[in-house]
Each structure stands twice: as C-alpha cells, then as structure tokens.
GROMACS .gro file of C-alpha atoms in nm:
model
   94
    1UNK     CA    1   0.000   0.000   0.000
    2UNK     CA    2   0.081   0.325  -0.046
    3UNK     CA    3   0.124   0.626   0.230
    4UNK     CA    4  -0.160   0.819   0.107
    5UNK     CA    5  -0.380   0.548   0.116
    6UNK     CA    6  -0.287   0.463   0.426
    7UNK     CA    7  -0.400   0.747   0.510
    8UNK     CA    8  -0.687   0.763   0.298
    9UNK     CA    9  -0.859   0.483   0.441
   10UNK     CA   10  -0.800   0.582   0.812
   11UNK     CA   11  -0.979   0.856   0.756
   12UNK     CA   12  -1.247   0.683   0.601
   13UNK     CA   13  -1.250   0.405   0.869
   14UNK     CA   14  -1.219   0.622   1.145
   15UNK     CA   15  -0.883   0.535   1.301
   16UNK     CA   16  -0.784   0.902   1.240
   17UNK     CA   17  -0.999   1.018   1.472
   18UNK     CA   18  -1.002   0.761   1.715
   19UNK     CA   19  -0.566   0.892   1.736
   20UNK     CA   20  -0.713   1.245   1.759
   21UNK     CA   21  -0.922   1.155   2.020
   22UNK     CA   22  -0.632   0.987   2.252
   23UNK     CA   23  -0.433   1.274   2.205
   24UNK     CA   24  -0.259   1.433   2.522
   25UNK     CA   25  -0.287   1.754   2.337
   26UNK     CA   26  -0.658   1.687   2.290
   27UNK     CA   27  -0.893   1.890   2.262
   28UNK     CA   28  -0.633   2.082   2.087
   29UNK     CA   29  -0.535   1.768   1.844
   30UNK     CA   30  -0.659   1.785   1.553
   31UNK     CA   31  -0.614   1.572   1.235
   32UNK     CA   32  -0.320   1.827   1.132
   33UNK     CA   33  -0.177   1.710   1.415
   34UNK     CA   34  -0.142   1.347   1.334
   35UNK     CA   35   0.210   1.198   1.308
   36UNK     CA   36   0.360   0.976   1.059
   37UNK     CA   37   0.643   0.780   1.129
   38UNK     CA   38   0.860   0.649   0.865
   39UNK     CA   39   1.010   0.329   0.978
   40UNK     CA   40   1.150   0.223   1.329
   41UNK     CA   41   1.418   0.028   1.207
   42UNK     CA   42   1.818   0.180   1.221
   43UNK     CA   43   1.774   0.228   0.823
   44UNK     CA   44   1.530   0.232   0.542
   45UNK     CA   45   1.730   0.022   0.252
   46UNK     CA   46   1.440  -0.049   0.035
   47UNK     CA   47   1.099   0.051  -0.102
   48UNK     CA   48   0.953  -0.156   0.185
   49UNK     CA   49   0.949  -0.011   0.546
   50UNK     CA   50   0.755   0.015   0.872
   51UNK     CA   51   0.502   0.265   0.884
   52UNK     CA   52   0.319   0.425   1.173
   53UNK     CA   53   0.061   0.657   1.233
   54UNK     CA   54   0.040   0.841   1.586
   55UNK     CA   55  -0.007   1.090   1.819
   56UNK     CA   56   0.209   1.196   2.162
   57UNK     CA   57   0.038   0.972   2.383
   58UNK     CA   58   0.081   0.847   2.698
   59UNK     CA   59  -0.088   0.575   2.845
   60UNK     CA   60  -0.120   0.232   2.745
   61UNK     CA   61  -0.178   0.122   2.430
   62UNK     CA   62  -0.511  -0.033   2.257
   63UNK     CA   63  -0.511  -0.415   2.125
   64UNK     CA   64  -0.469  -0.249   1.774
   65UNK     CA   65  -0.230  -0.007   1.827
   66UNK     CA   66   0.150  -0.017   1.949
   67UNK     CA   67   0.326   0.226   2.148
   68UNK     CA   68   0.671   0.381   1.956
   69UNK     CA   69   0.916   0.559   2.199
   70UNK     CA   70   1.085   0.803   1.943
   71UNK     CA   71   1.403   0.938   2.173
   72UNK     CA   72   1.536   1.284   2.140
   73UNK     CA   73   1.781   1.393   1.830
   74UNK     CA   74   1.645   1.074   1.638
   75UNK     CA   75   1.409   1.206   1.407
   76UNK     CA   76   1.281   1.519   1.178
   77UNK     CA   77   0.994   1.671   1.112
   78UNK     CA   78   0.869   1.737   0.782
   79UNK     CA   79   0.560   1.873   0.715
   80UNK     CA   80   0.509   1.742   0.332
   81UNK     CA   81   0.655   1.476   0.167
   82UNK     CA   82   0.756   1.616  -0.162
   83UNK     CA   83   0.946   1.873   0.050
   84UNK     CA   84   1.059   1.646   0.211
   85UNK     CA   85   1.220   1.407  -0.037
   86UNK     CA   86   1.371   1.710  -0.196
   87UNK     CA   87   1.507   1.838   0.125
   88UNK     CA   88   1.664   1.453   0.204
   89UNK     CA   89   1.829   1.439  -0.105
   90UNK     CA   90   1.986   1.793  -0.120
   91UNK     CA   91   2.088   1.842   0.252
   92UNK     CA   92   2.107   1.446   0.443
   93UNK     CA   93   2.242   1.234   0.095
   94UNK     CA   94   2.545   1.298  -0.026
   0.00000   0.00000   0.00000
C-alpha cells in the first residue's frame, strides 16, 4: 500500500480520529496534528518499510495499536513529503 492510502482509508475508517481523540494535546489535536512515522528500524534500505501513524500519547496502548518511543535527536519533522524528499536528497544524501 501506499502512504496516502494509508491514510486515505484511516480517515475513512475512522482510526484518524479515534488517534485524535487519545491525544494528550486533545482537545487541541486535531487531524493536522497526526504523526507519521517512517520506519522504526536503524535504516530504510528499500521501497519496503515500517510505517506508523500516531499521536504523543501516553498511556497504554489499545489491542490495535502499538506504542513507539521516538528518543530525542532521532528524528525530523517534515511537514510534506515532496518537501521532504527534496530536502533529504539535497541536505542528508550525499
């Protein structure tokens, strides 16, 4: 599947809202606000990877979902992903 549709269908589903909803920054979460998390593994080496959607969250997790710890300096934020393929490529990959 793709990313999009990922998304796409939670969305439609409902899951998106269901993350809004277990927000710790809710009622200020919003779907905007959503997180998604390419990969948990040391290094993406192929067109196949982990993908996760989430929200800062704090208590324990549903049967469905898992909890990701995502330590300081370890990630990036990017808020589109053409950007942010552009950005990689020109600033991270030599």
């Amino acid at each position: 599947k793709t990313i999009p549709t990922l998304w796409n269908t939670a969305k439609k589903d409902g899951f998106m809202q269901e993350l809004v909803d277990m927000s710790w920054e809710n009622p200020k979460c919003t779907l905007e606000s959503l997180l998604g998390v390419c990969g948990k593994e040391a290094a993406i080496t192929d067109e196949q990877f982990s993908y996760f959607m989430g929200v800062r969250y704090d208590g324990e997790s549903p049967e469905n979902m898992e909890t990701l710890i995502i330590p300081a300096s370890t990630w990036a934020v990017f808020p589109n992903i053409v950007d942010a393929w552009k950005r990689l490529y020109s600033e991270w990959v030599p």
